[in-house]
Amino acid sequence: MRSTINELPNTFNIAAYLIQENLKQESNNKIAFYYKEHTYTYGQVSNLVKRSARLLSGLGVKRENRVSILLNNRPEWIFYFLGAIWLGAIPVPINPGCSVEDVNYILQDSRSVILLTSQEWQMKLSPLTSDYLYRVLLVDGQESFISLLSCQSELNNYAQTSPDEAAFWLYTSGSTGRPKGVIHAHQSITFCASQYGQETLGLNQRDITYSVANMAFAYGLGNSLYLPMAMGAASVISEANNVFDIIEDIKRYQPTVFFGIPSVYSSILELEEIASFDASSLRLCVSAAEQLPKSIWQKWFDTHSLEICEGIGTTEFLHVFLSNQLGKSKPGSSGRPVPGYEIKIIDENGLPCSIGEIGELQVQGASLMLGYWNRLSETRKAVFGSQMKTGDRYRRDRDGFFWFMGRKDELFKVNGQWISPLEIEGVLYQHPQVREVAVISESNDGQHLTEIIAYISLKEEEQLSLKLERSIYQFVKQHLPHFKAPKRIYFLAELPRTPTGKIHRQLLKNKSSDLPLVMTS
């Protein structure tokens, strides 16, 4: 595949590129996607994408019109997404984990004219409140999307788009406000595929990828769709909604690359005795979305003899820009810069931080978004030319590895020292009965002091008891200085999560006073 943005022609359509490059390589009959008992070759994908483009055109969709997708992972998602880009329209994936309110907001904000969804979601959204939407297509029911495609001819001429014009939008999770529409260009996909997929992970046409993330997420979109397609590889499209289903999928499809998230790795390890994970086909395991505790990395390696290549990316940069590599990993770190990205840690004055000093992460790379839709002031605050401050606090070690210390608004001072909640969480994760943990700070208004609070969920077989509470608290006191030990600990059945699957720390902060206190120092 083309390795740099500079090599792209003036006319470039990423949907056409992903399809035609594979057909040029005589991969017409090569499997592109696995879904349940079905397989789809690159030739079949080409046909269905072109029919999807024809259908949208027949429904009155014009170039640059927005068209939305609200679905769990399934093949229709892919045909619709690429078909829209082929036509020159702009697909807008919506996370099925969003609330009805946020879905309606995204439909209105994006001015989408067509929505592809399910009957279940159609009922939830009834009545639709968007002023722009004029047609809803369904993947189920008598007049399904696939049945409509069967009546269409192929639209062979794709839109003559530019590599740097808008190709698709992705919406941020909106955990601290309304979701923001992130606009990405056609060229962004080729950059991520070449620099991360090819150069960093070494993906190739023999690979079969499996991802636990929904394709409405930047992480899932890359893992399941354009990273494997750019390499001529295959991808498993899975609707798995629990760890048992994921374990069964891995056994069934025998993928070579597993794109997970920390909570999934933790849950698989927790269930090892009752649902063994068959890792025999895997050559590579990847993690992103949030920080992977070092203890989970080590236990996974001890159990399956596989490293987890952790990385970090953002919706604004489309995919991963910091990553570990096989044989070049430091457990607990986010790795080193993906080729093609320039990454710095800067202080409050914008000056580079010294080694070991905590500062804000600043990233520069060709996959940076074109901007936030209808958010000019927020775009200008975030983006400086081709670089962006991410809001993440990091430090860099002497070997060039970057270590996540928390979001900018998550670090806090105790006894005049900056404290990262991840340090405390890392200790708590080492306790054998702890499944998940989140640490936040809370101001004690009466004494004007900052208190450290921990929220813990226990492993499924564990029952909360006074003895266990004391064991966990004593464990923390033994492994942390007294001023870093949590003053209060809450036990929850499950930690709340954002629509993107991350632990919802802001929600914990807002609700902490309403939760039952089970232990104090």
Coordinates of C-alpha atoms in Angstrom, one line a residue:
M1 CA 0.0 0.0 0.0
R2 CA 1.1 3.6 -0.4
S3 CA 3.1 4.5 2.7
T4 CA 3.0 8.3 2.7
I5 CA 0.4 11.0 2.2
N6 CA 2.7 12.7 -0.4
E7 CA 2.3 9.7 -2.7
L8 CA -1.5 10.0 -3.0
P9 CA -2.8 11.4 -6.3
N10 CA -4.9 14.6 -6.4
T11 CA -8.0 12.5 -6.9
F12 CA -8.4 9.9 -4.2
N13 CA -11.4 8.0 -2.8
I14 CA -10.6 5.8 0.1
A15 CA -13.5 3.4 -0.5
A16 CA -12.4 2.9 -4.1
Y17 CA -8.8 2.4 -2.9
L18 CA -9.6 -0.2 -0.3
I19 CA -11.7 -2.2 -2.8
Q20 CA -9.7 -1.8 -6.0
E21 CA -6.3 -2.4 -4.6
N22 CA -7.4 -5.8 -3.4
L23 CA -9.0 -6.7 -6.7
K24 CA -5.9 -5.6 -8.6
Q25 CA -4.0 -8.2 -6.5
E26 CA -6.3 -10.9 -7.8
S27 CA -7.9 -11.2 -4.4
N28 CA -11.4 -11.3 -5.9
N29 CA -12.1 -14.7 -4.2
K30 CA -10.1 -14.0 -1.0
I31 CA -12.2 -13.8 2.2
A32 CA -12.5 -10.2 3.5
F33 CA -15.0 -10.7 6.3
Y34 CA -16.3 -13.5 8.5
Y35 CA -19.8 -13.0 10.1
K36 CA -21.5 -15.8 11.9
E37 CA -21.9 -18.7 9.4
H38 CA -21.3 -16.3 6.4
T39 CA -18.1 -15.2 4.6
Y40 CA -17.7 -12.3 2.2
T41 CA -15.0 -12.2 -0.4
Y42 CA -13.4 -9.0 -1.7
G43 CA -15.3 -9.5 -4.9
Q44 CA -18.6 -9.7 -3.0
V45 CA -17.8 -6.7 -0.9
S46 CA -17.0 -4.7 -4.0
N47 CA -20.4 -5.7 -5.5
L48 CA -22.3 -4.8 -2.3
V49 CA -20.6 -1.5 -1.8
K50 CA -21.3 -0.4 -5.3
R51 CA -25.0 -1.5 -4.9
S52 CA -25.2 0.4 -1.7
A53 CA -23.9 3.5 -3.4
R54 CA -26.5 3.0 -6.1
L55 CA -29.3 2.7 -3.5
L56 CA -28.2 5.8 -1.7
S57 CA -28.0 7.7 -5.0
G58 CA -31.5 6.5 -5.9
L59 CA -32.8 7.8 -2.6
G60 CA -31.6 11.3 -3.4
V61 CA -28.4 11.3 -1.5
K62 CA -25.9 13.8 -3.0
R63 CA -22.2 14.4 -2.6
E64 CA -21.3 15.7 0.9
N65 CA -24.7 14.8 2.3
R66 CA -24.4 13.1 5.7
V67 CA -25.9 9.6 6.2
S68 CA -25.9 7.9 9.6
I69 CA -25.3 4.3 10.9
L70 CA -26.7 3.1 14.2
L71 CA -26.0 -0.6 14.5
N72 CA -24.0 -3.2 16.3
N73 CA -21.2 -4.7 14.2
R74 CA -22.5 -6.5 11.1
P75 CA -21.7 -6.6 7.4
E76 CA -24.4 -4.1 6.3
W77 CA -22.5 -1.6 8.4
I78 CA -19.5 -2.0 6.1
F79 CA -21.4 -1.9 2.8
Y80 CA -23.3 1.2 3.8
F81 CA -20.2 3.0 5.2
L82 CA -18.0 2.3 2.1
G83 CA -20.9 2.8 -0.3
A84 CA -21.6 6.3 1.1
I85 CA -17.9 7.2 0.6
W86 CA -17.9 5.7 -2.9
L87 CA -20.8 8.0 -3.7
G88 CA -19.0 11.0 -2.2
A89 CA -21.5 11.2 0.7
I90 CA -20.3 11.3 4.3
P91 CA -21.1 8.4 6.6
V92 CA -21.6 9.2 10.3
P93 CA -21.4 6.2 12.6
I94 CA -23.3 6.4 15.9
N95 CA -22.4 4.3 18.9
P96 CA -25.2 2.0 19.9
G97 CA -24.2 2.6 23.5
C98 CA -25.4 6.2 23.2
S99 CA -28.6 7.4 24.9
V100 CA -31.7 8.1 22.8
E101 CA -31.2 11.7 23.6
D102 CA -27.6 11.7 22.3
V103 CA -28.6 9.7 19.2
N104 CA -31.3 12.3 18.4
Y105 CA -28.8 15.1 19.0
I106 CA -26.2 13.5 16.6
L107 CA -28.8 13.0 13.9
Q108 CA -29.8 16.7 14.2
D109 CA -26.3 18.1 14.6
S110 CA -24.9 16.1 11.6
R111 CA -28.0 16.9 9.5
S112 CA -28.1 13.3 8.4
V113 CA -30.6 12.6 5.6
I114 CA -30.7 8.8 5.8
L115 CA -30.3 6.5 8.8
L116 CA -29.4 2.8 8.7
T117 CA -30.5 1.1 11.9
S118 CA -32.6 -1.8 13.3
Q119 CA -36.3 -2.1 14.1
E120 CA -35.4 -2.1 17.8
W121 CA -33.6 1.2 17.6
Q122 CA -36.4 2.6 15.3
M123 CA -38.9 1.9 18.1
K124 CA -36.7 3.6 20.7
L125 CA -36.3 6.7 18.6
S126 CA -39.9 7.0 17.6
P127 CA -40.8 9.8 17.0
L128 CA -37.6 11.0 15.4
T129 CA -36.9 14.6 16.1
S130 CA -34.4 15.5 13.4
D131 CA -35.4 18.2 10.9
Y132 CA -33.2 16.7 8.1
L133 CA -33.8 13.0 8.2
Y134 CA -36.2 11.8 5.5
R135 CA -35.6 8.1 5.3
V136 CA -34.8 5.2 7.7
L137 CA -33.4 2.0 6.3
L138 CA -33.6 -1.2 8.4
V139 CA -31.3 -4.3 8.5
D140 CA -34.2 -6.4 9.7
G141 CA -37.9 -6.8 8.7
Q142 CA -39.5 -7.6 5.4
E143 CA -37.8 -4.7 3.4
S144 CA -34.3 -5.2 4.8
F145 CA -31.2 -3.3 3.6
I146 CA -29.8 -6.4 2.0
S147 CA -33.1 -7.1 0.1
L148 CA -33.0 -3.6 -1.2
L149 CA -29.4 -4.1 -2.4
S150 CA -30.5 -7.2 -4.3
C151 CA -32.6 -4.9 -6.5
Q152 CA -29.8 -2.5 -7.4
S153 CA -27.2 -2.5 -10.1
E154 CA -23.6 -1.6 -9.3
L155 CA -22.6 2.1 -9.4
N156 CA -19.2 1.6 -11.0
N157 CA -18.1 5.3 -11.1
Y158 CA -16.9 6.5 -7.7
A159 CA -16.8 10.1 -6.6
Q160 CA -13.7 11.9 -7.7
T161 CA -12.8 13.2 -4.3
S162 CA -9.6 14.8 -3.0
P163 CA -7.4 13.0 -0.4
D164 CA -7.8 15.9 2.0
E165 CA -11.5 16.5 1.8
A166 CA -14.0 15.1 4.3
A167 CA -14.7 11.3 4.0
F168 CA -16.5 10.5 7.2
W169 CA -17.3 11.8 10.7
L170 CA -16.9 10.2 14.1
Y171 CA -18.5 11.5 17.2
T172 CA -16.7 11.8 20.6
S173 CA -18.2 10.0 23.6
G174 CA -19.5 13.2 25.1
S175 CA -18.7 12.1 28.6
T176 CA -18.1 15.8 29.7
G177 CA -20.7 17.4 27.4
R178 CA -22.4 17.0 24.1
P179 CA -20.7 14.6 21.6
K180 CA -18.6 16.5 19.1
G181 CA -18.4 15.6 15.4
V182 CA -14.8 14.9 14.4
I183 CA -14.3 15.3 10.6
H184 CA -11.7 13.0 8.9
A185 CA -10.3 13.2 5.4
H186 CA -9.8 10.3 3.0
Q187 CA -6.0 10.4 3.5
S188 CA -6.3 9.8 7.3
I189 CA -7.1 6.1 6.7
T190 CA -4.1 5.4 4.5
F191 CA -1.8 7.1 7.0
C192 CA -3.1 5.1 9.9
A193 CA -3.1 1.9 8.0
S194 CA 0.5 2.3 6.7
Q195 CA 2.1 3.8 9.8
Y196 CA 0.3 1.8 12.5
G197 CA -1.1 -1.3 10.8
Q198 CA 1.8 -2.1 8.6
E199 CA 4.9 -0.4 10.1
T200 CA 4.1 -0.9 13.8
L201 CA 1.9 -4.1 14.0
G202 CA 3.2 -5.8 10.9
L203 CA -0.3 -6.7 9.6
N204 CA -0.2 -8.7 6.4
Q205 CA -2.6 -10.4 4.0
R206 CA -2.4 -13.7 5.9
D207 CA -3.9 -12.2 9.1
I208 CA -7.4 -12.5 10.4
T209 CA -8.2 -9.7 12.8
Y210 CA -10.8 -9.9 15.7
S211 CA -11.8 -6.7 17.5
V212 CA -14.0 -6.3 20.6
A213 CA -14.8 -2.7 19.8
N214 CA -17.8 -1.4 17.9
M215 CA -17.0 0.1 14.5
A216 CA -18.5 3.4 15.5
F217 CA -15.4 3.9 17.7
A218 CA -12.2 5.1 16.0
Y219 CA -10.4 2.0 17.5
G220 CA -13.0 -0.5 16.2
L221 CA -13.3 1.2 12.8
G222 CA -9.6 0.6 12.2
N223 CA -9.4 -2.8 13.7
S224 CA -12.3 -4.4 11.9
L225 CA -12.5 -2.4 8.6
Y226 CA -9.7 -0.4 7.1
L227 CA -6.6 -1.9 8.8
P228 CA -7.3 -5.4 7.5
M229 CA -8.7 -4.2 4.2
A230 CA -5.6 -2.1 3.5
M231 CA -3.4 -5.2 3.9
G232 CA -5.7 -7.5 2.0
A233 CA -6.3 -9.4 5.2
A234 CA -9.5 -10.8 6.7
S235 CA -11.6 -9.6 9.6
V236 CA -14.2 -11.2 11.9
I237 CA -17.3 -9.0 12.3
S238 CA -18.7 -9.9 15.7
E239 CA -21.7 -8.9 17.7
A240 CA -20.3 -10.5 20.9
N241 CA -21.7 -8.6 23.9
N242 CA -20.0 -10.6 26.7
V243 CA -16.7 -12.3 27.4
F244 CA -18.1 -15.8 26.9
D245 CA -19.1 -14.9 23.4
I246 CA -15.7 -13.5 22.7
I247 CA -14.0 -16.6 23.9
E248 CA -16.2 -18.8 21.7
D249 CA -15.6 -16.5 18.7
I250 CA -11.8 -16.8 19.1
K251 CA -12.1 -20.6 19.2
R252 CA -14.4 -20.6 16.2
Y253 CA -12.6 -18.2 13.8
Q254 CA -9.0 -18.7 14.9
P255 CA -7.9 -15.1 14.3
T256 CA -4.2 -14.2 14.3
V257 CA -4.6 -10.7 15.7
F258 CA -6.8 -9.8 18.8
F259 CA -7.7 -6.2 19.4
G260 CA -8.9 -6.0 23.0
I261 CA -9.4 -3.5 25.7
P262 CA -8.2 -3.8 29.4
S263 CA -11.5 -4.8 30.9
V264 CA -11.8 -7.7 28.3
Y265 CA -8.3 -9.0 29.0
S266 CA -9.1 -8.9 32.7
S267 CA -12.4 -10.7 32.4
I268 CA -10.9 -13.4 30.2
L269 CA -8.2 -14.1 32.8
E270 CA -10.8 -14.1 35.5
L271 CA -12.8 -16.8 33.7
E272 CA -9.9 -19.0 32.8
E273 CA -11.0 -21.9 35.0
I274 CA -14.5 -22.1 33.7
A275 CA -14.1 -20.9 30.1
S276 CA -10.6 -21.5 28.8
F277 CA -9.3 -19.0 26.2
D278 CA -7.8 -20.7 23.1
A279 CA -4.9 -18.4 22.2
S280 CA -3.2 -21.0 19.9
S281 CA -3.9 -19.1 16.7
L282 CA -2.9 -15.7 17.9
R283 CA 0.4 -14.1 17.0
L284 CA -0.4 -10.6 18.3
C285 CA -2.6 -9.1 21.0
V286 CA -3.3 -5.3 21.1
S287 CA -4.9 -3.1 23.8
A288 CA -6.1 0.5 23.7
A289 CA -9.0 2.7 24.8
E290 CA -7.7 3.1 28.4
Q291 CA -4.6 2.2 30.4
L292 CA -3.7 -1.5 30.7
P293 CA -2.6 -2.3 34.3
K294 CA 0.9 -3.9 34.4
S295 CA -0.5 -6.7 36.5
I296 CA -2.9 -7.7 33.8
W297 CA -0.2 -7.6 31.1
Q298 CA 2.0 -9.8 33.2
K299 CA -0.7 -12.3 34.0
W300 CA -1.7 -12.5 30.3
F301 CA 1.9 -13.2 29.4
D302 CA 2.3 -15.8 32.1
T303 CA -0.9 -17.5 31.1
H304 CA -0.7 -17.4 27.3
S305 CA 2.9 -16.5 26.5
L306 CA 1.8 -13.5 24.5
E307 CA 2.7 -9.9 25.0
I308 CA 0.0 -7.3 24.8
C309 CA 1.0 -4.4 22.6
E310 CA -0.6 -1.5 24.3
G311 CA -1.1 1.8 22.6
I312 CA -3.1 5.1 22.8
G313 CA -4.9 7.1 20.2
T314 CA -7.8 9.5 20.0
T315 CA -10.8 10.1 17.9
E316 CA -9.2 13.3 16.7
F317 CA -6.2 11.4 15.3
L318 CA -8.4 8.4 14.2
H319 CA -6.2 5.6 15.6
V320 CA -3.1 4.8 17.7
F321 CA -0.1 7.1 17.7
L322 CA 1.8 5.7 20.6
S323 CA 2.4 2.0 20.8
N324 CA 4.4 -0.9 22.1
Q325 CA 5.7 -3.5 19.7
L326 CA 6.4 -7.2 19.9
G327 CA 9.7 -7.7 21.7
K328 CA 10.0 -3.9 22.3
S329 CA 7.4 -3.5 25.1
K330 CA 7.4 -1.9 28.5
P331 CA 4.4 -3.2 30.4
G332 CA 2.3 -0.4 31.8
S333 CA 3.6 2.1 29.3
S334 CA 1.9 3.4 26.1
G335 CA 5.0 2.7 24.1
R336 CA 6.9 4.9 21.7
P337 CA 5.7 7.1 18.8
V338 CA 4.2 5.4 15.8
P339 CA 6.3 6.3 12.7
G340 CA 5.1 9.5 11.2
Y341 CA 4.0 11.1 14.4
E342 CA 5.9 13.7 16.4
I343 CA 5.0 13.5 20.0
K344 CA 6.1 15.9 22.8
I345 CA 5.3 16.4 26.5
I346 CA 5.0 20.1 27.2
D347 CA 4.6 22.2 30.4
E348 CA 2.0 25.0 31.0
N349 CA 4.2 27.4 29.1
G350 CA 4.3 25.2 26.0
L351 CA 8.0 24.2 26.6
P352 CA 9.3 20.6 26.3
C353 CA 9.4 18.8 29.6
S354 CA 12.5 17.1 30.8
I355 CA 12.8 13.3 31.1
G356 CA 10.6 12.1 33.9
E357 CA 8.7 15.4 34.2
I358 CA 4.9 15.2 33.9
G359 CA 3.3 17.4 31.3
E360 CA 0.6 17.5 28.6
L361 CA 0.8 15.3 25.6
Q362 CA 1.1 17.2 22.2
V363 CA 0.8 15.1 19.0
Q364 CA 1.5 16.0 15.4
G365 CA 0.6 13.7 12.5
A366 CA -1.2 13.6 9.1
S367 CA -4.2 11.7 10.5
L368 CA -5.2 14.8 12.6
M369 CA -8.9 15.7 12.1
L370 CA -10.0 18.5 9.8
G371 CA -11.8 19.9 12.8
Y372 CA -14.9 19.6 15.0
W373 CA -18.2 20.2 13.1
N374 CA -19.7 23.5 14.0
R375 CA -17.2 24.0 16.9
L376 CA -14.8 26.5 15.5
S377 CA -13.7 27.9 18.9
E378 CA -13.1 24.4 20.3
T379 CA -11.2 23.4 17.2
R380 CA -8.9 26.5 17.5
K381 CA -8.3 25.8 21.2
A382 CA -7.3 22.2 20.5
V383 CA -5.5 22.4 17.1
F384 CA -2.3 24.4 16.4
G385 CA -1.4 23.9 12.7
S386 CA -0.9 20.1 12.3
Q387 CA -0.5 19.4 16.1
M388 CA -2.9 19.1 19.0
K389 CA -2.8 19.0 22.7
T390 CA -4.7 15.9 23.8
G391 CA -5.4 16.8 27.4
D392 CA -3.6 13.7 28.6
R393 CA -0.8 14.0 31.2
Y394 CA 2.3 11.9 30.5
R395 CA 6.0 11.5 31.3
R396 CA 8.7 10.1 29.1
D397 CA 11.5 7.8 30.3
R398 CA 15.1 7.7 29.1
D399 CA 14.3 4.9 26.6
G400 CA 11.7 7.0 24.9
F401 CA 8.7 5.2 26.3
F402 CA 5.7 7.3 27.3
W403 CA 3.8 6.7 30.5
F404 CA 0.2 7.8 31.0
M405 CA -0.4 9.7 34.3
G406 CA -4.1 10.5 33.8
R407 CA -6.2 13.1 32.1
K408 CA -5.3 16.8 32.7
D409 CA -8.2 17.2 35.1
E410 CA -7.7 13.9 36.9
L411 CA -4.3 14.6 38.6
F412 CA -4.5 16.2 42.0
K413 CA -2.2 17.4 44.7
V414 CA -1.8 16.0 48.2
N415 CA 0.8 17.3 50.6
G416 CA 2.0 19.6 47.8
Q417 CA 2.8 16.7 45.5
W418 CA 1.1 15.9 42.2
I419 CA -0.4 12.4 42.3
S420 CA -1.6 10.2 39.4
P421 CA -4.6 8.1 40.2
L422 CA -3.1 5.4 38.0
E423 CA -0.3 4.8 40.5
I424 CA -2.8 4.0 43.3
E425 CA -4.9 1.9 40.9
G426 CA -1.9 -0.1 39.8
V427 CA -1.3 -1.1 43.5
L428 CA -4.9 -2.1 44.0
Y429 CA -5.0 -4.1 40.8
Q430 CA -2.3 -6.3 42.4
H431 CA -4.7 -7.5 45.1
P432 CA -6.0 -10.9 44.1
Q433 CA -9.7 -10.2 44.8
V434 CA -9.9 -6.9 42.9
R435 CA -11.3 -6.9 39.4
E436 CA -11.5 -3.2 38.5
V437 CA -10.6 0.0 40.3
A438 CA -10.9 3.7 39.8
V439 CA -9.4 6.4 42.0
I440 CA -10.6 10.0 42.1
S441 CA -10.0 12.9 44.4
E442 CA -12.6 14.9 46.4
S443 CA -12.3 18.2 48.2
N444 CA -13.1 18.2 51.9
D445 CA -14.7 21.6 52.1
G446 CA -14.7 21.7 55.8
Q447 CA -10.9 21.3 56.1
H448 CA -9.9 22.4 52.6
L449 CA -8.1 19.1 52.0
T450 CA -8.0 16.7 49.1
E451 CA -9.2 13.2 49.9
I452 CA -8.4 10.2 47.8
I453 CA -11.3 7.9 47.1
A454 CA -11.2 4.4 45.5
Y455 CA -14.1 2.6 43.8
I456 CA -13.6 -1.1 43.5
S457 CA -15.5 -4.0 41.9
L458 CA -14.6 -7.5 43.1
K459 CA -14.0 -10.6 41.0
E460 CA -17.3 -12.5 40.4
E461 CA -16.6 -15.3 42.9
E462 CA -15.8 -12.9 45.7
Q463 CA -18.3 -11.9 48.4
L464 CA -17.8 -8.6 50.2
S465 CA -17.0 -9.1 53.9
L466 CA -15.4 -7.0 56.6
K467 CA -12.4 -9.3 56.5
L468 CA -11.9 -8.7 52.8
E469 CA -12.4 -4.9 53.2
R470 CA -9.7 -4.8 55.9
S471 CA -7.4 -7.0 53.7
I472 CA -7.7 -4.5 50.8
Y473 CA -7.2 -1.5 52.9
Q474 CA -4.2 -3.0 54.7
F475 CA -2.7 -4.0 51.3
V476 CA -2.8 -0.4 50.2
K477 CA -1.2 0.9 53.4
Q478 CA 1.6 -1.6 52.9
H479 CA 2.4 -0.7 49.3
L480 CA 1.8 3.1 49.3
P481 CA 3.0 6.1 51.3
H482 CA 0.3 7.1 53.8
F483 CA -0.6 10.3 52.0
K484 CA -1.4 8.2 48.8
A485 CA -3.6 5.7 50.5
P486 CA -7.3 6.1 49.8
K487 CA -9.2 7.7 52.7
R488 CA -12.5 6.1 51.6
I489 CA -13.2 3.0 49.6
Y490 CA -16.5 2.1 47.9
F491 CA -17.4 -1.3 46.6
L492 CA -19.6 -1.4 43.5
A493 CA -20.9 -4.4 41.5
E494 CA -19.8 -2.7 38.3
L495 CA -17.9 0.5 37.7
P496 CA -19.9 2.9 35.4
R497 CA -18.6 3.2 31.8
T498 CA -18.8 5.8 29.1
P499 CA -20.4 4.9 25.7
T500 CA -16.8 4.1 24.5
G501 CA -16.3 1.6 27.3
K502 CA -14.0 3.6 29.5
I503 CA -14.5 3.9 33.2
H504 CA -16.7 7.0 33.7
R505 CA -14.7 8.9 36.3
Q506 CA -16.7 12.0 36.0
L507 CA -19.9 10.1 36.9
L508 CA -18.1 8.7 40.0
K509 CA -17.1 12.2 41.0
N510 CA -20.7 13.5 40.6
K511 CA -22.3 10.6 42.5
S512 CA -19.8 9.9 45.2
S513 CA -21.8 11.5 47.9
D514 CA -24.8 9.3 47.0
L515 CA -23.0 6.0 47.3
P516 CA -23.0 3.9 50.5
L517 CA -19.8 4.3 52.4
V518 CA -18.5 0.8 53.4
M519 CA -15.2 1.7 54.9
T520 CA -13.2 4.6 56.3
S521 CA -9.7 5.0 57.5

